[in-house]
mmCIF file of C-alpha atoms in Angstrom:
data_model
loop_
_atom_site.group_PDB
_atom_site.id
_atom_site.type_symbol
_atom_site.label_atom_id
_atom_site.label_comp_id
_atom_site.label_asym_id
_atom_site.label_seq_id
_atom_site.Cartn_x
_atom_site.Cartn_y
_atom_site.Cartn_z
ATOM 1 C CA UNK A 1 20.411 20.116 -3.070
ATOM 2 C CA UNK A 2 24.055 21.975 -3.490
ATOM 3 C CA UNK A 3 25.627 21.681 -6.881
ATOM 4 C CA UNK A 4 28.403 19.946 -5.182
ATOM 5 C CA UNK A 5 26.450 17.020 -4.060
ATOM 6 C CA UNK A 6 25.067 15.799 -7.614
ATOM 7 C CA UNK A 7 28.586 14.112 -8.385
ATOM 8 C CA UNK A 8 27.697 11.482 -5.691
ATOM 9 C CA UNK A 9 24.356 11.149 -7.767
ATOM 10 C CA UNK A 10 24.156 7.461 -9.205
ATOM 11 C CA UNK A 11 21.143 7.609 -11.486
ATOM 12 C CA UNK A 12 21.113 3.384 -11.234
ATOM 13 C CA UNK A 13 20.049 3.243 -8.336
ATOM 14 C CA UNK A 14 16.688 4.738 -8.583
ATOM 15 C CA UNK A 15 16.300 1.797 -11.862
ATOM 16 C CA UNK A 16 15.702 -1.020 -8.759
ATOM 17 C CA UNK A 17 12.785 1.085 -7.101
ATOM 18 C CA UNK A 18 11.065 2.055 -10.395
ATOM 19 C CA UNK A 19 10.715 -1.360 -11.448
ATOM 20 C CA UNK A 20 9.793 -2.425 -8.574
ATOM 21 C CA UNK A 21 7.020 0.256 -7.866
ATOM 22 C CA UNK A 22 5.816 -0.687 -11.130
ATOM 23 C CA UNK A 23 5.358 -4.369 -11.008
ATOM 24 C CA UNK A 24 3.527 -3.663 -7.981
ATOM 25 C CA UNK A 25 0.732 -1.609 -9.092
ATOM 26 C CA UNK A 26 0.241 -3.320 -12.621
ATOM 27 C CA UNK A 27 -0.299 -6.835 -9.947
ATOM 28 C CA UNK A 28 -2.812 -4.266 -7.822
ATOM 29 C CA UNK A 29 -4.890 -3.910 -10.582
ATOM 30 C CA UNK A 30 -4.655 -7.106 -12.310
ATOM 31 C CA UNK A 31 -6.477 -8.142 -8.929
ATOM 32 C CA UNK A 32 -8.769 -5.266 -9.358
ATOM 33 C CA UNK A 33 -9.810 -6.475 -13.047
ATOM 34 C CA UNK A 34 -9.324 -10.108 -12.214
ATOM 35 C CA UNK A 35 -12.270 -10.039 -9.487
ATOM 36 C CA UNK A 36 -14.519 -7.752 -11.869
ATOM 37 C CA UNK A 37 -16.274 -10.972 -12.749
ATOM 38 C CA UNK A 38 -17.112 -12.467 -9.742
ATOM 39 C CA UNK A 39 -18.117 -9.164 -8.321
ATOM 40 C CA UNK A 40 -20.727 -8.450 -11.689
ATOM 41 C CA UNK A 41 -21.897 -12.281 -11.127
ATOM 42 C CA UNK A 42 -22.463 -11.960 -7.706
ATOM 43 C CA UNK A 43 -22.654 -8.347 -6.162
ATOM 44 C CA UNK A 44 -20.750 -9.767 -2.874
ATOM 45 C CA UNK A 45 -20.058 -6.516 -1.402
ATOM 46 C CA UNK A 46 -17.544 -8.444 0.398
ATOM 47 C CA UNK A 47 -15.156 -8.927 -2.989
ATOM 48 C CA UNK A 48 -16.263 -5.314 -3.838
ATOM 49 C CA UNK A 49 -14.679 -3.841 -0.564
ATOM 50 C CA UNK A 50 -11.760 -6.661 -1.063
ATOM 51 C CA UNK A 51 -10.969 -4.866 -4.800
ATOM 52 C CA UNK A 52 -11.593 -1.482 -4.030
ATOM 53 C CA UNK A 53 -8.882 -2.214 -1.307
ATOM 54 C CA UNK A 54 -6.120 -3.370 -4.057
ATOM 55 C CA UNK A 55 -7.904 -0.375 -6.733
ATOM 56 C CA UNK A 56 -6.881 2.172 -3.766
ATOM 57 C CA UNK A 57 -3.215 -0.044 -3.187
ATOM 58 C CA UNK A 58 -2.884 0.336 -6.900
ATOM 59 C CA UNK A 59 -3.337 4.245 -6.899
ATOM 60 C CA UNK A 60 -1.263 4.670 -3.843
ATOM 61 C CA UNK A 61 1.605 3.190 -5.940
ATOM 62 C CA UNK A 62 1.459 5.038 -9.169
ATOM 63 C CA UNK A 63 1.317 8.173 -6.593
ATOM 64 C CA UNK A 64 4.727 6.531 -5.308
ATOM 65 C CA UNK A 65 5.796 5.910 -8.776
ATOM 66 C CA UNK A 66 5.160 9.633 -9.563
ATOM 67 C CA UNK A 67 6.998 10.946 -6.578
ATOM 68 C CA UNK A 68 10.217 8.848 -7.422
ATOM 69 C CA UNK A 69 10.044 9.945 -10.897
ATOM 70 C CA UNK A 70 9.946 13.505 -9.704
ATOM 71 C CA UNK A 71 12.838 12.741 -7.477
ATOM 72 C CA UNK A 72 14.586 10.592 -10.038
ATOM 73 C CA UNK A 73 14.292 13.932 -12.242
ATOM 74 C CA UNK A 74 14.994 16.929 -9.645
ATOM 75 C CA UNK A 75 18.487 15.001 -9.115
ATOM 76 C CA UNK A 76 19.054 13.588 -12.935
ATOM 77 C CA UNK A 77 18.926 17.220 -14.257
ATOM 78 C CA UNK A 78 19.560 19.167 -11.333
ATOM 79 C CA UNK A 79 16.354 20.795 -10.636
ATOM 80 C CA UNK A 80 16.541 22.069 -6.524
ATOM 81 C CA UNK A 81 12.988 21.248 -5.317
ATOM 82 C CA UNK A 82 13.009 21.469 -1.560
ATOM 83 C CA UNK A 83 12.614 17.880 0.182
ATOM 84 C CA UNK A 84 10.613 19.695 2.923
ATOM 85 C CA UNK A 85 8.022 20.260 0.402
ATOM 86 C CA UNK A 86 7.954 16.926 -1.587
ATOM 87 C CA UNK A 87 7.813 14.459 1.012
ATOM 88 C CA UNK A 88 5.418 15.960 2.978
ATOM 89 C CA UNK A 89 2.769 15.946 0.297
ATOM 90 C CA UNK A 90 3.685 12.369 -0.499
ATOM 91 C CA UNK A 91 3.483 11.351 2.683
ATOM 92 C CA UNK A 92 0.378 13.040 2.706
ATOM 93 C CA UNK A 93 -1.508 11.519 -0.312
ATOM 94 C CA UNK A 94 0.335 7.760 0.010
ATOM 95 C CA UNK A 95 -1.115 7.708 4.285
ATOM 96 C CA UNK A 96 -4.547 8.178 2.994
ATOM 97 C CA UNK A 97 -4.758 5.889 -0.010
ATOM 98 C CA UNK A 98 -2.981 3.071 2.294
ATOM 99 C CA UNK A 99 -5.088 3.560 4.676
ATOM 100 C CA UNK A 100 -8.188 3.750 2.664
ATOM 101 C CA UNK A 101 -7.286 0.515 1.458
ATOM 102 C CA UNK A 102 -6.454 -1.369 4.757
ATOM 103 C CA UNK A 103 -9.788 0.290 5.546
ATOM 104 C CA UNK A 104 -11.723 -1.318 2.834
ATOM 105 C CA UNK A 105 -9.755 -4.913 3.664
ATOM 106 C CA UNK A 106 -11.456 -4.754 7.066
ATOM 107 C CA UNK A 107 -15.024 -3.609 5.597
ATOM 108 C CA UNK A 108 -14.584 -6.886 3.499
ATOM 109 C CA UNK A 109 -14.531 -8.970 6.447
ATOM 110 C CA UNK A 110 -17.022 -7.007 8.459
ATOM 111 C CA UNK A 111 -19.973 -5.480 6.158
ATOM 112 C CA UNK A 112 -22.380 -7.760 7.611
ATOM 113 C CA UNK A 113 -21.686 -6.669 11.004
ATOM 114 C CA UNK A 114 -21.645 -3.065 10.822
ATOM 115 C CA UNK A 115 -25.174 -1.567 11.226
ATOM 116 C CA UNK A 116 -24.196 1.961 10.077
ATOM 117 C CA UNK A 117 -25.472 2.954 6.524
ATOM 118 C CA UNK A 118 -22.536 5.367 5.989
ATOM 119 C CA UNK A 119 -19.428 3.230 7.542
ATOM 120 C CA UNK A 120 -17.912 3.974 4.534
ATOM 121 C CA UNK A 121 -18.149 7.884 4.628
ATOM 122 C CA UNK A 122 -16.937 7.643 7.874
ATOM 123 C CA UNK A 123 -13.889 5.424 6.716
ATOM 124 C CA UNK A 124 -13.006 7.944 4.468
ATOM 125 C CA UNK A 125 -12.910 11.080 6.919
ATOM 126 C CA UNK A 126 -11.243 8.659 8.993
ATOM 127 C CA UNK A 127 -8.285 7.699 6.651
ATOM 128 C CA UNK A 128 -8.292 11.995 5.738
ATOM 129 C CA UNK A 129 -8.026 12.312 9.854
ATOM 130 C CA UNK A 130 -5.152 10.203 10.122
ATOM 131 C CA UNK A 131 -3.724 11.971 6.611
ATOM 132 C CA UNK A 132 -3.752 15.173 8.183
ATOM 133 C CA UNK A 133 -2.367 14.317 11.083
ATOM 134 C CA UNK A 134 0.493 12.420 9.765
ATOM 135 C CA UNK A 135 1.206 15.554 7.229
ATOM 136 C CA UNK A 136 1.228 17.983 10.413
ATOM 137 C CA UNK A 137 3.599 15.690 12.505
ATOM 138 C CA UNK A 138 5.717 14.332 9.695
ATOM 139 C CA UNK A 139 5.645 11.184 12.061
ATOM 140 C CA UNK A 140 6.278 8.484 9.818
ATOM 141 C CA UNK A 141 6.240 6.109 12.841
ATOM 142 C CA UNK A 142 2.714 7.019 13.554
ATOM 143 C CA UNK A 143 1.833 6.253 10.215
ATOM 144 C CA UNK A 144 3.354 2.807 10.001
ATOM 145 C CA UNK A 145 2.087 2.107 14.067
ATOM 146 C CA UNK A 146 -1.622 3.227 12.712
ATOM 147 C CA UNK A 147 -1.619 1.264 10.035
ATOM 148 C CA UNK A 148 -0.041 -2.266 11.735
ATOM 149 C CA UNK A 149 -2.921 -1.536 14.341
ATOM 150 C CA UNK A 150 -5.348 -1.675 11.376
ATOM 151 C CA UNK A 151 -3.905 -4.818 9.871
ATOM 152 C CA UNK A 152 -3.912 -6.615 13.183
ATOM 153 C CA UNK A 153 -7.629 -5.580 13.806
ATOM 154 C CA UNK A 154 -8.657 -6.885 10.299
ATOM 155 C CA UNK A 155 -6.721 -10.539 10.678
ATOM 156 C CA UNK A 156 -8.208 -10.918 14.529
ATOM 157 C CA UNK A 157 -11.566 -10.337 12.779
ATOM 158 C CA UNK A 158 -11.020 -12.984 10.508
ATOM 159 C CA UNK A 159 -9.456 -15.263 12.990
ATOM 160 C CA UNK A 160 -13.283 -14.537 14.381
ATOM 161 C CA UNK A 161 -15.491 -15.578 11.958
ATOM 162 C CA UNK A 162 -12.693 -18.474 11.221
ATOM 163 C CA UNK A 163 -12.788 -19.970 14.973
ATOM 164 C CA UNK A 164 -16.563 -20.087 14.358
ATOM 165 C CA UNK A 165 -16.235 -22.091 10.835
ATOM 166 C CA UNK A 166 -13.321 -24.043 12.450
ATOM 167 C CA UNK A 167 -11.529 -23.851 8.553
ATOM 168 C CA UNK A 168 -8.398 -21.674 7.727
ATOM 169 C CA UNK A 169 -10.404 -19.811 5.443
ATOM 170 C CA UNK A 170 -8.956 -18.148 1.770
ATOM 171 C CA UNK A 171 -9.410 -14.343 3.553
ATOM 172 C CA UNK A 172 -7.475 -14.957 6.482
ATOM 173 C CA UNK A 173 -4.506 -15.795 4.274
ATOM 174 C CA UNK A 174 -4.654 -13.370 2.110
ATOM 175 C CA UNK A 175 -4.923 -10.909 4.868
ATOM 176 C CA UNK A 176 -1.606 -12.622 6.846
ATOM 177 C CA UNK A 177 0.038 -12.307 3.549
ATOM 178 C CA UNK A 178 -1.221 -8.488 2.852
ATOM 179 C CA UNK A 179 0.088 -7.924 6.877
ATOM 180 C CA UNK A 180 3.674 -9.134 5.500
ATOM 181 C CA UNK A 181 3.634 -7.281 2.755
ATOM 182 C CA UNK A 182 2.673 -4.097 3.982
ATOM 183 C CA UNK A 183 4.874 -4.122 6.879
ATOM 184 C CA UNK A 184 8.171 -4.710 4.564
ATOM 185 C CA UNK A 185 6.863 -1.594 2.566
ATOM 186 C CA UNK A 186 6.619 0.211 5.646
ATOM 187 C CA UNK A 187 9.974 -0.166 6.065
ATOM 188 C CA UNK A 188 11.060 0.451 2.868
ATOM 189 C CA UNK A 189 9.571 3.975 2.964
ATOM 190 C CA UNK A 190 10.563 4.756 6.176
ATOM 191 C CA UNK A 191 14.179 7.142 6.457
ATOM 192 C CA UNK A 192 16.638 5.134 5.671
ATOM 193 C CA UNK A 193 19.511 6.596 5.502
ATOM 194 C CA UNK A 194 21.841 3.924 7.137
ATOM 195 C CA UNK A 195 19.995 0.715 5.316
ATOM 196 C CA UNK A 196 22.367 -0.651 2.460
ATOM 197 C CA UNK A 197 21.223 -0.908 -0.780
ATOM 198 C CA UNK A 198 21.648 -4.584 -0.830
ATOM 199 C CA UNK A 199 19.349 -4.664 2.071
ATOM 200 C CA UNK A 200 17.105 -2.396 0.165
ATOM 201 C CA UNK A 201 17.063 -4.931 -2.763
ATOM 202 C CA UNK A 202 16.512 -8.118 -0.292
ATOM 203 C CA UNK A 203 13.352 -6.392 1.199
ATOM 204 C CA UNK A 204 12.092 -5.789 -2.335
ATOM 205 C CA UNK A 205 12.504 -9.178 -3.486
ATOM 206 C CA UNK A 206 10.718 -10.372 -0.875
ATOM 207 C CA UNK A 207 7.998 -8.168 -1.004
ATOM 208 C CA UNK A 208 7.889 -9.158 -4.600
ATOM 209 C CA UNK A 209 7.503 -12.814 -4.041
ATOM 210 C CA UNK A 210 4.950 -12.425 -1.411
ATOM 211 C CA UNK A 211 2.462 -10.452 -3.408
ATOM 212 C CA UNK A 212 2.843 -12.590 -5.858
ATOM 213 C CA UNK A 213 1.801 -15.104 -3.944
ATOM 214 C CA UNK A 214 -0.848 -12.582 -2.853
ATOM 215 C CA UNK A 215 -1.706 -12.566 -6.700
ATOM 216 C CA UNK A 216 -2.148 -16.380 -7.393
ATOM 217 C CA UNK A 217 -3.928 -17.357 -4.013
ATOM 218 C CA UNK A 218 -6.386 -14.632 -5.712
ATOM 219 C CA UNK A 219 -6.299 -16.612 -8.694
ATOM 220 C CA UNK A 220 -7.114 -19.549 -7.049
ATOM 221 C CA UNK A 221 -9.634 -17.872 -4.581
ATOM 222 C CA UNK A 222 -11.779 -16.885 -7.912
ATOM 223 C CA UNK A 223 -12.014 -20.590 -9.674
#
């Protein structure tokens, strides 16, 4: 970045999306710990997928955290550290730890149906696929289009086995509310240049109330 363009730097206004990216993981793995129980108890490899899902949505945000740190710094002390480098590689690592977790939400709901022994290797070089590709392009739209298609796949799945139980169950819920959620972070970390920052503060708050909603209907799932 030019010299010149540092005075329109306004360190406060990274303050907003550090909190915020920090709140978020500490919730992911409060999930991750809170469901350590049931999992030990019962060895549902149904609530194992469903935490390693919110373990690998945890790790995706402390790699976010990092990246705004590193960003918050670069600008804070004027360190030039091209952007054609940096967000690149953190588009790179956050598109496969997403997607290994929306991944892992859909093994939760289909383990039982899936006949393969190594369905999750294959998830894996599936999410590093998709990784790749998204790295090479530098198509966030892809990314976010991928990754609704994966979200939709998982709730019409659980719609599924729901029709067949005739109950709203718990999953199905939590996976409308996960759908929400994702989606406004989607948008958060798409370019967005032209979005104010009170908009930017709206869709946080939001996000923030739904997963904690996310959080407690956990809470409840587990008693």
């Amino acid at each position: 970045m030019p010299p010149q363009m540092y005075q329109f730097f306004n360190p406060l206004r990274f303050i907003p999306e550090i909190i915020y990216t920090l709140i978020i993981f500490i919730i992911c793995f409060l999930i991750y710990f809170k469901t350590k129980e049931a999992y030990n108890l019962t060895k549902h490899k149904g609530i194992g997928y469903f935490r390693d899902a919110f373990l690998l949505f945890g790790l995706a945000y402390v790699m976010r955290f990092i990246f705004e740190m590193i960003n918050f710094s670069t600008k804070l002390f004027h360190i030039f550290l091209p952007r054609y480098f940096l967000f690149p590689l953190s588009l790179l690592i956050l598109s496969y730890l997403s997607t290994m977790g929306i991944l892992y939400l859909v093994f939760s709901s289909v383990w039982k149906n899936i006949k393969r022994k190594n369905f999750v290797l294959y998830g894996h070089l599936t999410a590093m696929a998709i990784s790749i590709a998204i790295f090479i392009t530098r198509s966030h739209q892809t990314l976010i289009l991928l990754q609704i298609a994966l979200l939709i796949f998982a709730i019409v799945l659980n719609f599924i086995k729901t029709k067949k139980t005739k109950k709203v169950s718990q999953a199905i819920i939590l996976h409308l509310l996960i759908f929400i959620f994702w989606i406004l972070n989607l948008w958060m970390i798409s370019p967005r240049c032209f979005l104010p920052r009170e908009s930017m503060i709206l869709i946080q708050t939001i996000s923030l109330i739904v997963f904690g909603v996310i959080y407690f209907k956990v809470l409840k799932w587990l008693k």
